[in-house]
């Protein structure tokens, strides 16, 4: 920890690695960062904003509630804050330095069962408290969680070529992000998944064929706070298959031909 003037800074980092015999190893890392940000000079009333020549201001007190698509359009009981009708103190108001922080936990495991293959597994968890600039004003990501997982596999000499498989997913756990302008909560428990399979086959005589497929699935869960009335019609998935053929005739000339076909839940085929 470090103090400069009346500002506090702290950074903690640790990492440990372990080898599981001759074919596997794991690395685990942890980090935490926090610091006192600047004090906000944002106006807290219409009069203060007009005096500065604009109309944007962030009130000193704010009542946080979940946006809805039906009257009265704000649900103050659906979130953890339970602010009084007069509002609670705004986290970024003038006179108090804002202190963002981030805690991250990561793991990486590699498994090599033989000389021709490799399996990698990555995980990541992050907890954040930070102010984000958006097109609708500043948003306070208040104690939000993010989860990520990735697994990739590579193997040589599969049906005459090299095989690559990759899977990735992430999940948001942001139930408490809110606007510093009006207190409206931006709820986000969305997730996505992506899968890729690719096979590269050298054919000799300067020829190579690559074929593969990829799949993407996105599932927004925002209680209407981001996509509004489209909340129940915004899931997206796409499956694509592709190929590439390459023929090298010389060091300065080669032919490449490719093709791709996609299908998803919005269009029949493209």
mmCIF file of C-alpha atoms in Angstrom:
data_model
loop_
_atom_site.group_PDB
_atom_site.id
_atom_site.type_symbol
_atom_site.label_atom_id
_atom_site.label_comp_id
_atom_site.label_asym_id
_atom_site.label_seq_id
_atom_site.Cartn_x
_atom_site.Cartn_y
_atom_site.Cartn_z
ATOM 1 C CA UNK A 1 0.000 0.000 0.000
ATOM 2 C CA UNK A 2 1.159 3.553 -0.777
ATOM 3 C CA UNK A 3 -0.132 6.963 0.283
ATOM 4 C CA UNK A 4 0.637 10.061 -1.789
ATOM 5 C CA UNK A 5 -0.758 13.221 -0.248
ATOM 6 C CA UNK A 6 -4.296 12.256 0.764
ATOM 7 C CA UNK A 7 -4.598 9.519 -1.876
ATOM 8 C CA UNK A 8 -4.216 5.801 -1.135
ATOM 9 C CA UNK A 9 -2.931 3.202 -3.621
ATOM 10 C CA UNK A 10 -2.678 -0.546 -3.171
ATOM 11 C CA UNK A 11 -1.580 -3.411 -5.419
ATOM 12 C CA UNK A 12 -1.275 -7.061 -4.393
ATOM 13 C CA UNK A 13 -0.120 -9.788 -6.766
ATOM 14 C CA UNK A 14 0.750 -13.424 -6.255
ATOM 15 C CA UNK A 15 1.410 -16.428 -8.471
ATOM 16 C CA UNK A 16 2.228 -20.068 -7.899
ATOM 17 C CA UNK A 17 2.939 -22.845 -10.414
ATOM 18 C CA UNK A 18 3.101 -26.607 -9.993
ATOM 19 C CA UNK A 19 4.067 -29.435 -12.350
ATOM 20 C CA UNK A 20 2.007 -32.604 -12.119
ATOM 21 C CA UNK A 21 4.539 -35.190 -13.226
ATOM 22 C CA UNK A 22 5.995 -34.953 -16.713
ATOM 23 C CA UNK A 23 2.757 -34.302 -18.622
ATOM 24 C CA UNK A 24 0.796 -31.578 -16.821
ATOM 25 C CA UNK A 25 1.306 -28.228 -15.081
ATOM 26 C CA UNK A 26 -0.899 -25.610 -13.425
ATOM 27 C CA UNK A 27 -0.400 -21.906 -12.790
ATOM 28 C CA UNK A 28 -2.580 -19.926 -10.367
ATOM 29 C CA UNK A 29 -2.446 -16.142 -10.036
ATOM 30 C CA UNK A 30 -4.210 -13.584 -7.880
ATOM 31 C CA UNK A 31 -4.231 -9.794 -8.019
ATOM 32 C CA UNK A 32 -5.983 -6.959 -6.244
ATOM 33 C CA UNK A 33 -5.777 -3.269 -7.119
ATOM 34 C CA UNK A 34 -7.425 -0.264 -5.519
ATOM 35 C CA UNK A 35 -6.766 3.459 -5.421
ATOM 36 C CA UNK A 36 -8.423 6.753 -4.538
ATOM 37 C CA UNK A 37 -9.598 8.471 -7.701
ATOM 38 C CA UNK A 38 -10.062 12.219 -8.127
ATOM 39 C CA UNK A 39 -12.847 14.066 -6.364
ATOM 40 C CA UNK A 40 -15.744 14.774 -8.685
ATOM 41 C CA UNK A 41 -16.505 18.382 -9.555
ATOM 42 C CA UNK A 42 -19.697 17.359 -11.350
ATOM 43 C CA UNK A 43 -22.573 19.821 -10.727
ATOM 44 C CA UNK A 44 -25.305 18.501 -8.427
ATOM 45 C CA UNK A 45 -28.229 20.565 -9.638
ATOM 46 C CA UNK A 46 -29.691 22.111 -12.786
ATOM 47 C CA UNK A 47 -28.641 25.556 -11.573
ATOM 48 C CA UNK A 48 -24.997 24.493 -11.082
ATOM 49 C CA UNK A 49 -24.946 22.830 -14.519
ATOM 50 C CA UNK A 50 -26.458 25.896 -16.208
ATOM 51 C CA UNK A 51 -23.853 28.066 -14.522
ATOM 52 C CA UNK A 52 -21.184 25.954 -16.235
ATOM 53 C CA UNK A 53 -22.936 26.274 -19.582
ATOM 54 C CA UNK A 54 -24.504 22.815 -19.922
ATOM 55 C CA UNK A 55 -27.350 20.706 -18.526
ATOM 56 C CA UNK A 56 -25.578 17.533 -17.355
ATOM 57 C CA UNK A 57 -25.343 16.948 -13.624
ATOM 58 C CA UNK A 58 -25.193 14.081 -11.125
ATOM 59 C CA UNK A 59 -27.319 14.615 -8.016
ATOM 60 C CA UNK A 60 -25.829 14.368 -4.552
ATOM 61 C CA UNK A 61 -28.530 11.893 -3.543
ATOM 62 C CA UNK A 62 -29.931 9.190 -5.762
ATOM 63 C CA UNK A 63 -32.577 6.456 -5.523
ATOM 64 C CA UNK A 64 -31.579 3.228 -7.228
ATOM 65 C CA UNK A 65 -34.194 1.011 -8.844
ATOM 66 C CA UNK A 66 -34.670 -1.553 -11.608
ATOM 67 C CA UNK A 67 -35.980 -0.263 -14.929
ATOM 68 C CA UNK A 68 -39.097 -2.024 -16.199
ATOM 69 C CA UNK A 69 -41.190 -1.895 -19.371
ATOM 70 C CA UNK A 70 -44.501 -1.407 -17.540
ATOM 71 C CA UNK A 71 -45.875 1.352 -15.310
ATOM 72 C CA UNK A 72 -44.488 2.796 -13.045
ATOM 73 C CA UNK A 73 -41.336 1.752 -14.979
ATOM 74 C CA UNK A 74 -39.045 1.684 -11.913
ATOM 75 C CA UNK A 75 -39.078 -1.125 -9.328
ATOM 76 C CA UNK A 76 -37.311 -0.065 -6.140
ATOM 77 C CA UNK A 77 -37.950 -3.381 -4.384
ATOM 78 C CA UNK A 78 -36.315 -5.627 -7.013
ATOM 79 C CA UNK A 79 -32.742 -4.604 -6.152
ATOM 80 C CA UNK A 80 -30.640 -4.932 -3.025
ATOM 81 C CA UNK A 81 -30.280 -1.223 -2.307
ATOM 82 C CA UNK A 82 -33.675 -0.485 -0.727
ATOM 83 C CA UNK A 83 -32.964 3.257 -0.848
ATOM 84 C CA UNK A 84 -35.384 5.611 0.939
ATOM 85 C CA UNK A 85 -37.645 7.800 -1.161
ATOM 86 C CA UNK A 86 -35.300 10.716 -0.491
ATOM 87 C CA UNK A 87 -32.409 8.745 -2.027
ATOM 88 C CA UNK A 88 -28.984 7.615 -0.828
ATOM 89 C CA UNK A 89 -25.653 9.401 -1.120
ATOM 90 C CA UNK A 90 -24.313 9.238 -4.682
ATOM 91 C CA UNK A 91 -21.014 7.303 -4.834
ATOM 92 C CA UNK A 92 -19.386 9.826 -7.185
ATOM 93 C CA UNK A 93 -20.624 13.060 -5.636
ATOM 94 C CA UNK A 94 -18.329 15.976 -4.996
ATOM 95 C CA UNK A 95 -16.290 16.059 -1.807
ATOM 96 C CA UNK A 96 -15.490 12.347 -1.627
ATOM 97 C CA UNK A 97 -12.790 10.627 -3.727
ATOM 98 C CA UNK A 98 -14.118 7.573 -5.511
ATOM 99 C CA UNK A 99 -12.089 4.379 -4.922
ATOM 100 C CA UNK A 100 -12.315 1.837 -7.764
ATOM 101 C CA UNK A 101 -10.971 -1.653 -7.147
ATOM 102 C CA UNK A 102 -10.501 -4.939 -8.980
ATOM 103 C CA UNK A 103 -9.816 -8.457 -7.746
ATOM 104 C CA UNK A 104 -8.832 -11.107 -10.310
ATOM 105 C CA UNK A 105 -8.242 -14.842 -9.860
ATOM 106 C CA UNK A 106 -6.879 -16.847 -12.819
ATOM 107 C CA UNK A 107 -5.771 -20.415 -13.483
ATOM 108 C CA UNK A 108 -4.058 -22.061 -16.452
ATOM 109 C CA UNK A 109 -3.538 -25.807 -16.807
ATOM 110 C CA UNK A 110 -1.661 -27.513 -19.643
ATOM 111 C CA UNK A 111 -1.811 -31.253 -20.263
ATOM 112 C CA UNK A 112 0.410 -32.980 -22.834
ATOM 113 C CA UNK A 113 -0.512 -36.670 -22.892
ATOM 114 C CA UNK A 114 1.950 -37.314 -25.748
ATOM 115 C CA UNK A 115 4.281 -35.466 -28.129
ATOM 116 C CA UNK A 116 1.497 -34.863 -30.670
ATOM 117 C CA UNK A 117 -1.236 -33.307 -28.546
ATOM 118 C CA UNK A 118 -1.812 -30.471 -26.103
ATOM 119 C CA UNK A 119 -4.818 -29.532 -23.935
ATOM 120 C CA UNK A 120 -5.053 -26.076 -22.313
ATOM 121 C CA UNK A 121 -7.697 -25.032 -19.766
ATOM 122 C CA UNK A 122 -8.010 -21.394 -18.651
ATOM 123 C CA UNK A 123 -10.353 -19.954 -16.022
ATOM 124 C CA UNK A 124 -10.797 -16.367 -14.835
ATOM 125 C CA UNK A 125 -12.902 -14.697 -12.173
ATOM 126 C CA UNK A 126 -12.999 -10.945 -11.616
ATOM 127 C CA UNK A 127 -14.793 -8.760 -9.112
ATOM 128 C CA UNK A 128 -14.938 -5.073 -10.014
ATOM 129 C CA UNK A 129 -16.111 -1.745 -8.656
ATOM 130 C CA UNK A 130 -15.523 0.983 -11.201
ATOM 131 C CA UNK A 131 -17.111 3.856 -13.086
ATOM 132 C CA UNK A 132 -17.672 3.275 -16.803
ATOM 133 C CA UNK A 133 -18.236 5.959 -19.426
ATOM 134 C CA UNK A 134 -21.211 5.166 -21.690
ATOM 135 C CA UNK A 135 -23.354 6.949 -24.242
ATOM 136 C CA UNK A 136 -26.045 7.514 -21.606
ATOM 137 C CA UNK A 137 -23.817 8.928 -18.875
ATOM 138 C CA UNK A 138 -21.510 7.460 -16.274
ATOM 139 C CA UNK A 139 -22.420 4.032 -14.910
ATOM 140 C CA UNK A 140 -21.163 2.681 -11.599
ATOM 141 C CA UNK A 141 -20.350 -1.042 -11.825
ATOM 142 C CA UNK A 142 -20.913 -1.697 -8.128
ATOM 143 C CA UNK A 143 -19.392 -4.993 -6.905
ATOM 144 C CA UNK A 144 -19.938 -6.923 -10.150
ATOM 145 C CA UNK A 145 -18.607 -10.382 -11.041
ATOM 146 C CA UNK A 146 -17.307 -11.762 -14.346
ATOM 147 C CA UNK A 147 -16.596 -15.433 -15.134
ATOM 148 C CA UNK A 148 -14.627 -16.852 -18.078
ATOM 149 C CA UNK A 149 -13.677 -20.364 -19.142
ATOM 150 C CA UNK A 150 -11.670 -21.546 -22.146
ATOM 151 C CA UNK A 151 -10.546 -24.985 -23.261
ATOM 152 C CA UNK A 152 -8.431 -25.599 -26.370
ATOM 153 C CA UNK A 153 -7.061 -28.837 -27.790
ATOM 154 C CA UNK A 154 -4.505 -29.394 -30.541
ATOM 155 C CA UNK A 155 -3.407 -32.699 -32.041
ATOM 156 C CA UNK A 156 -1.092 -33.515 -34.917
ATOM 157 C CA UNK A 157 -1.573 -36.347 -37.394
ATOM 158 C CA UNK A 158 -5.361 -36.666 -37.312
ATOM 159 C CA UNK A 159 -6.706 -38.061 -40.604
ATOM 160 C CA UNK A 160 -3.576 -36.809 -42.326
ATOM 161 C CA UNK A 161 -3.562 -33.328 -40.805
ATOM 162 C CA UNK A 162 -3.653 -31.167 -37.664
ATOM 163 C CA UNK A 163 -6.822 -30.818 -35.563
ATOM 164 C CA UNK A 164 -7.651 -27.774 -33.456
ATOM 165 C CA UNK A 165 -10.627 -27.491 -31.088
ATOM 166 C CA UNK A 166 -11.476 -24.416 -29.015
ATOM 167 C CA UNK A 167 -14.354 -23.687 -26.618
ATOM 168 C CA UNK A 168 -14.948 -20.405 -24.790
ATOM 169 C CA UNK A 169 -17.679 -19.047 -22.519
ATOM 170 C CA UNK A 170 -18.186 -16.053 -20.279
ATOM 171 C CA UNK A 171 -20.940 -15.065 -17.863
ATOM 172 C CA UNK A 172 -21.791 -11.648 -16.436
ATOM 173 C CA UNK A 173 -23.121 -11.229 -12.916
ATOM 174 C CA UNK A 174 -23.953 -7.528 -12.854
ATOM 175 C CA UNK A 175 -27.128 -6.950 -10.858
ATOM 176 C CA UNK A 176 -26.031 -3.711 -9.224
ATOM 177 C CA UNK A 177 -24.628 -1.475 -11.976
ATOM 178 C CA UNK A 178 -26.511 1.816 -11.991
ATOM 179 C CA UNK A 179 -26.504 5.234 -13.616
ATOM 180 C CA UNK A 180 -24.979 8.036 -11.592
ATOM 181 C CA UNK A 181 -27.431 10.410 -13.281
ATOM 182 C CA UNK A 182 -30.761 8.883 -12.245
ATOM 183 C CA UNK A 183 -30.075 5.673 -10.287
ATOM 184 C CA UNK A 184 -31.548 3.344 -12.910
ATOM 185 C CA UNK A 185 -30.042 -0.124 -12.497
ATOM 186 C CA UNK A 186 -28.518 -1.844 -15.545
ATOM 187 C CA UNK A 187 -29.064 -5.530 -14.839
ATOM 188 C CA UNK A 188 -26.916 -7.990 -16.783
ATOM 189 C CA UNK A 189 -26.609 -11.745 -16.330
ATOM 190 C CA UNK A 190 -25.884 -12.416 -19.989
ATOM 191 C CA UNK A 191 -23.677 -15.230 -21.239
ATOM 192 C CA UNK A 192 -22.163 -16.454 -24.470
ATOM 193 C CA UNK A 193 -20.525 -19.607 -25.762
ATOM 194 C CA UNK A 194 -18.257 -20.079 -28.764
ATOM 195 C CA UNK A 195 -16.948 -23.307 -30.302
ATOM 196 C CA UNK A 196 -14.458 -23.747 -33.136
ATOM 197 C CA UNK A 197 -13.229 -26.900 -34.857
ATOM 198 C CA UNK A 198 -10.579 -26.713 -37.593
ATOM 199 C CA UNK A 199 -8.659 -29.347 -39.528
ATOM 200 C CA UNK A 200 -5.601 -28.485 -41.648
ATOM 201 C CA UNK A 201 -4.517 -31.140 -44.180
ATOM 202 C CA UNK A 202 -1.292 -30.775 -46.226
ATOM 203 C CA UNK A 203 -1.785 -32.715 -49.478
ATOM 204 C CA UNK A 204 1.672 -32.486 -51.022
ATOM 205 C CA UNK A 205 2.680 -30.874 -54.298
ATOM 206 C CA UNK A 206 2.101 -27.391 -52.778
ATOM 207 C CA UNK A 207 -1.530 -28.077 -51.875
ATOM 208 C CA UNK A 208 -3.276 -27.512 -48.539
ATOM 209 C CA UNK A 209 -6.924 -27.917 -47.509
ATOM 210 C CA UNK A 210 -8.403 -26.321 -44.394
ATOM 211 C CA UNK A 211 -11.952 -27.038 -43.278
ATOM 212 C CA UNK A 212 -13.814 -26.280 -40.099
ATOM 213 C CA UNK A 213 -16.905 -25.102 -38.316
ATOM 214 C CA UNK A 214 -17.711 -22.535 -35.668
ATOM 215 C CA UNK A 215 -20.700 -22.004 -33.421
ATOM 216 C CA UNK A 216 -21.710 -18.901 -31.456
ATOM 217 C CA UNK A 217 -24.515 -18.697 -28.922
ATOM 218 C CA UNK A 218 -25.407 -15.480 -27.063
ATOM 219 C CA UNK A 219 -28.044 -15.363 -24.342
ATOM 220 C CA UNK A 220 -28.791 -11.842 -23.049
ATOM 221 C CA UNK A 221 -30.423 -11.712 -19.602
ATOM 222 C CA UNK A 222 -30.975 -8.042 -18.755
ATOM 223 C CA UNK A 223 -34.566 -7.793 -17.442
ATOM 224 C CA UNK A 224 -35.257 -5.285 -20.187
ATOM 225 C CA UNK A 225 -32.734 -2.748 -18.882
ATOM 226 C CA UNK A 226 -30.553 -2.892 -22.026
ATOM 227 C CA UNK A 227 -32.705 -4.183 -24.889
ATOM 228 C CA UNK A 228 -36.068 -3.062 -23.531
ATOM 229 C CA UNK A 229 -39.107 -4.727 -25.085
ATOM 230 C CA UNK A 230 -36.833 -6.966 -27.192
ATOM 231 C CA UNK A 231 -35.636 -8.800 -24.083
ATOM 232 C CA UNK A 232 -37.465 -12.025 -25.018
ATOM 233 C CA UNK A 233 -36.425 -11.866 -28.676
ATOM 234 C CA UNK A 234 -32.706 -11.121 -28.531
ATOM 235 C CA UNK A 235 -31.076 -14.550 -28.179
ATOM 236 C CA UNK A 236 -28.649 -15.241 -30.998
ATOM 237 C CA UNK A 237 -26.976 -18.388 -32.298
ATOM 238 C CA UNK A 238 -25.004 -18.988 -35.473
ATOM 239 C CA UNK A 239 -23.474 -22.118 -36.997
ATOM 240 C CA UNK A 240 -20.964 -21.766 -39.816
ATOM 241 C CA UNK A 241 -18.932 -24.224 -41.872
ATOM 242 C CA UNK A 242 -16.039 -23.213 -44.122
ATOM 243 C CA UNK A 243 -13.178 -24.481 -46.263
ATOM 244 C CA UNK A 244 -10.049 -23.115 -47.906
ATOM 245 C CA UNK A 245 -7.975 -24.687 -50.698
ATOM 246 C CA UNK A 246 -4.488 -23.422 -51.527
ATOM 247 C CA UNK A 247 -2.231 -24.434 -54.396
ATOM 248 C CA UNK A 248 1.276 -22.976 -54.559
ATOM 249 C CA UNK A 249 2.726 -22.888 -58.069
ATOM 250 C CA UNK A 250 5.904 -20.929 -57.311
ATOM 251 C CA UNK A 251 7.427 -18.550 -54.781
ATOM 252 C CA UNK A 252 5.501 -15.654 -56.330
ATOM 253 C CA UNK A 253 2.204 -17.237 -57.447
ATOM 254 C CA UNK A 254 -0.424 -19.347 -55.730
ATOM 255 C CA UNK A 255 -4.160 -20.000 -55.986
ATOM 256 C CA UNK A 256 -6.515 -19.717 -52.995
ATOM 257 C CA UNK A 257 -10.176 -20.696 -53.085
ATOM 258 C CA UNK A 258 -12.529 -20.402 -50.086
ATOM 259 C CA UNK A 259 -16.160 -20.935 -49.207
ATOM 260 C CA UNK A 260 -18.430 -20.549 -46.194
ATOM 261 C CA UNK A 261 -22.043 -21.341 -45.249
ATOM 262 C CA UNK A 262 -23.868 -19.914 -42.207
ATOM 263 C CA UNK A 263 -27.225 -20.490 -40.622
ATOM 264 C CA UNK A 264 -28.679 -18.721 -37.601
ATOM 265 C CA UNK A 265 -31.925 -18.025 -35.799
ATOM 266 C CA UNK A 266 -32.422 -14.668 -37.574
ATOM 267 C CA UNK A 267 -31.775 -15.546 -41.216
ATOM 268 C CA UNK A 268 -32.479 -18.760 -43.090
ATOM 269 C CA UNK A 269 -29.038 -18.938 -44.743
ATOM 270 C CA UNK A 270 -26.277 -16.570 -45.796
#
